[in-house]
């Protein structure tokens, strides 16, 4: 999978998370509702940066795991 398609997949996953948080925030009442909707708004505003950061972290994690060796 190319980086562009991984980025698009992460971007789509964050879109789903934003939609779910918004929907659940509309269903519940009280302070939890406010928190969920505000979290969805923050994710929406930071979506491009968050997707790039998650892609960077996953790439670094895969590099770290691939360089580990097992010693018996």
Coordinates of N, CA, C and O in Angstrom, one line a residue:
X1 N 0.8 -1.2 0.0 CA 0.0 0.0 0.0 C 0.9 1.2 0.0 O 1.8 1.3 0.7
X2 N 0.6 2.2 -0.8 CA 1.4 3.4 -0.9 C 1.0 4.4 0.2 O 0.0 4.2 0.9
X3 N 1.9 5.3 0.5 CA 1.6 6.3 1.6 C 0.4 7.1 1.3 O -0.4 7.4 2.2
X4 N 0.1 7.4 0.0 CA -1.1 8.2 -0.3 C -2.4 7.5 0.1 O -3.3 8.0 0.6
X5 N -2.4 6.2 -0.2 CA -3.6 5.4 0.1 C -3.7 5.2 1.6 O -4.8 5.1 2.2
X6 N -2.6 5.0 2.3 CA -2.6 4.9 3.8 C -3.1 6.2 4.4 O -3.9 6.2 5.3
X7 N -2.7 7.3 3.9 CA -3.1 8.6 4.4 C -4.6 8.7 4.1 O -5.4 9.2 5.0
X8 N -5.1 8.4 2.9 CA -6.5 8.5 2.6 C -7.3 7.5 3.5 O -8.4 7.9 4.0
X9 N -6.8 6.3 3.8 CA -7.5 5.4 4.7 C -7.6 6.0 6.1 O -8.6 5.9 6.8
X10 N -6.5 6.6 6.6 CA -6.5 7.2 8.0 C -7.5 8.4 8.0 O -8.2 8.6 8.9
X11 N -7.5 9.2 6.9 CA -8.4 10.3 6.8 C -9.8 9.9 6.8 O -10.6 10.5 7.5
X12 N -10.1 8.8 6.1 CA -11.5 8.3 6.1 C -11.9 7.7 7.5 O -13.0 7.9 8.0
X13 N -10.9 7.1 8.2 CA -11.2 6.6 9.5 C -11.5 7.7 10.5 O -12.3 7.6 11.4
X14 N -10.7 8.8 10.4 CA -11.0 9.9 11.3 C -12.3 10.5 11.0 O -13.0 11.0 11.9
X15 N -12.7 10.5 9.7 CA -14.1 11.0 9.3 C -15.2 10.2 10.0 O -16.1 10.7 10.5
X16 N -15.0 8.9 10.0 CA -15.9 8.0 10.7 C -16.0 8.3 12.2 O -17.0 8.3 12.8
X17 N -14.8 8.4 12.8 CA -14.7 8.7 14.2 C -15.5 10.0 14.5 O -16.2 10.1 15.5
X18 N -15.3 11.1 13.7 CA -15.9 12.3 13.9 C -17.5 12.2 13.8 O -18.2 12.7 14.6
X19 N -17.9 11.4 12.8 CA -19.3 11.2 12.6 C -19.9 10.4 13.8 O -21.0 10.8 14.3
X20 N -19.2 9.4 14.3 CA -19.7 8.6 15.4 C -19.7 9.5 16.7 O -20.7 9.4 17.5
X21 N -18.7 10.3 16.9 CA -18.7 11.1 18.1 C -19.8 12.1 18.1 O -20.5 12.4 19.1
X22 N -20.1 12.7 16.9 CA -21.1 13.7 16.8 C -22.5 13.0 17.0 O -23.4 13.6 17.7
X23 N -22.7 11.9 16.4 CA -24.0 11.2 16.5 C -24.2 10.7 18.0 O -25.3 10.9 18.5
X24 N -23.2 10.2 18.6 CA -23.4 9.7 20.0 C -23.6 11.0 20.9 O -24.4 10.9 21.8
X25 N -22.9 12.1 20.6 CA -23.1 13.3 21.3 C -24.5 13.8 21.2 O -25.0 14.5 22.1
X26 N -25.1 13.6 20.1 CA -26.5 14.1 19.9 C -27.5 13.2 20.7 O -28.6 13.6 21.1
X27 N -27.1 11.9 20.9 CA -28.0 11.0 21.5 C -28.0 11.1 23.0 O -29.1 10.9 23.7
X28 N -26.9 11.4 23.6 CA -26.8 11.4 25.1 C -27.1 12.8 25.5 O -27.1 13.8 24.8
X29 N -27.3 13.0 26.8 CA -27.6 14.3 27.4 C -26.6 14.6 28.5 O -25.9 13.8 29.0
X30 N -26.5 15.9 28.8 CA -25.6 16.4 29.9 C -24.3 16.7 29.4 O -24.0 17.0 28.2
X31 N -23.3 16.8 30.4 CA -22.0 17.2 30.1 C -21.2 16.2 29.1 O -20.4 16.6 28.3
X32 N -21.6 15.0 29.1 CA -21.0 14.0 28.2 C -21.3 14.4 26.8 O -20.4 14.3 25.9
X33 N -22.5 14.8 26.5 CA -22.9 15.3 25.2 C -22.0 16.4 24.7 O -21.5 16.4 23.6
X34 N -21.8 17.4 25.6 CA -21.0 18.6 25.2 C -19.5 18.1 24.9 O -18.9 18.6 24.0
X35 N -19.0 17.2 25.8 CA -17.7 16.8 25.6 C -17.5 16.0 24.3 O -16.5 16.3 23.6
X36 N -18.4 15.1 23.9 CA -18.3 14.4 22.7 C -18.4 15.3 21.5 O -17.6 15.1 20.5
X37 N -19.3 16.2 21.5 CA -19.4 17.1 20.3 C -18.2 18.0 20.2 O -17.7 18.2 19.1
X38 N -17.7 18.5 21.3 CA -16.4 19.3 21.3 C -15.2 18.5 20.8 O -14.4 19.0 20.1
X39 N -15.2 17.3 21.2 CA -14.1 16.4 20.8 C -14.2 16.1 19.3 O -13.2 16.2 18.6
X40 N -15.4 16.0 18.8 CA -15.6 15.8 17.3 C -15.2 17.1 16.6 O -14.6 17.0 15.5
X41 N -15.5 18.2 17.1 CA -15.1 19.5 16.5 C -13.6 19.6 16.4 O -13.0 20.0 15.4
X42 N -12.9 19.3 17.6 CA -11.5 19.4 17.6 C -10.9 18.4 16.6 O -9.9 18.8 15.9
X43 N -11.4 17.2 16.5 CA -10.9 16.2 15.6 C -11.1 16.7 14.1 O -10.2 16.6 13.3
X44 N -12.2 17.3 13.9 CA -12.5 17.9 12.5 C -11.5 19.0 12.2 O -11.0 19.0 11.1
X45 N -11.2 19.9 13.1 CA -10.3 21.0 12.9 C -8.9 20.5 12.7 O -8.1 21.0 11.9
X46 N -8.5 19.5 13.4 CA -7.1 19.0 13.3 C -6.9 17.7 12.5 O -5.9 17.0 12.5
X47 N -7.9 17.4 11.7 CA -7.9 16.1 10.9 C -6.7 15.9 10.0 O -6.1 14.9 10.1
X48 N -6.3 16.9 9.2 CA -5.2 16.7 8.3 C -3.9 16.5 9.1 O -3.1 15.6 8.8
X49 N -3.7 17.3 10.1 CA -2.5 17.1 10.9 C -2.5 15.8 11.7 O -1.4 15.2 11.8
X50 N -3.6 15.5 12.2 CA -3.7 14.2 13.0 C -3.4 13.0 12.1 O -2.7 12.1 12.4
X51 N -4.0 13.0 10.8 CA -3.7 11.9 9.9 C -2.3 11.8 9.6 O -1.7 10.7 9.5
X52 N -1.6 13.0 9.3 CA -0.2 12.9 9.0 C 0.6 12.4 10.2 O 1.6 11.7 10.0
X53 N 0.3 12.9 11.4 CA 1.0 12.5 12.6 C 0.8 11.0 12.8 O 1.8 10.3 13.2
X54 N -0.4 10.4 12.7 CA -0.6 9.0 12.9 C 0.1 8.2 11.9 O 0.7 7.1 12.2
X55 N 0.2 8.7 10.6 CA 1.0 8.0 9.6 C 2.4 7.9 9.9 O 3.1 6.9 9.8
X56 N 3.0 9.1 10.4 CA 4.4 9.2 10.8 C 4.7 8.2 12.0 O 5.7 7.5 12.0
X57 N 3.8 8.2 13.0 CA 4.0 7.3 14.2 C 3.9 5.9 13.7 O 4.8 5.1 14.2
X58 N 3.0 5.5 12.9 CA 2.9 4.1 12.5 C 4.1 3.7 11.7 O 4.6 2.6 11.8
X59 N 4.7 4.6 10.8 CA 5.8 4.3 10.1 C 7.1 4.1 11.0 O 7.8 3.2 10.8
X60 N 7.2 5.0 12.0 CA 8.3 4.9 12.9 C 8.2 3.6 13.8 O 9.2 2.9 14.0
X61 N 7.0 3.2 14.1 CA 6.7 2.0 14.9 C 7.1 0.8 14.1 O 7.8 -0.1 14.6
X62 N 6.7 0.8 12.8 CA 7.1 -0.4 12.0 C 8.6 -0.5 11.8 O 9.1 -1.6 11.7
X63 N 9.3 0.7 11.7 CA 10.7 0.6 11.5 C 11.4 0.1 12.8 O 12.3 -0.7 12.7
X64 N 10.9 0.5 13.9 CA 11.4 0.0 15.2 C 11.2 -1.4 15.4 O 12.1 -2.2 15.8
X65 N 10.0 -1.9 15.0 CA 9.7 -3.4 15.2 C 10.5 -4.2 14.2 O 11.0 -5.3 14.5
X66 N 10.8 -3.7 13.0 CA 11.5 -4.4 12.0 C 13.0 -4.5 12.3 O 13.7 -5.5 11.9
X67 N 13.5 -3.6 13.1 CA 14.9 -3.6 13.5 C 15.2 -4.4 14.7 O 16.3 -4.6 15.1
X68 N 14.2 -4.9 15.4 CA 14.4 -5.7 16.6 C 14.8 -7.1 16.2 O 14.3 -7.7 15.2
X69 N 15.7 -7.7 16.9 CA 16.0 -9.1 16.7 C 15.7 -9.9 17.9 O 15.7 -9.4 19.0
X70 N 15.5 -11.1 17.7 CA 15.2 -12.0 18.8 C 16.4 -12.8 19.1 O 17.0 -13.5 18.3
X71 N 16.8 -12.7 20.4 CA 18.0 -13.5 20.9 C 17.5 -14.5 21.8 O 16.8 -14.3 22.8
X72 N 18.0 -15.8 21.6 CA 17.6 -16.9 22.5 C 18.8 -17.3 23.3 O 19.9 -17.2 23.0

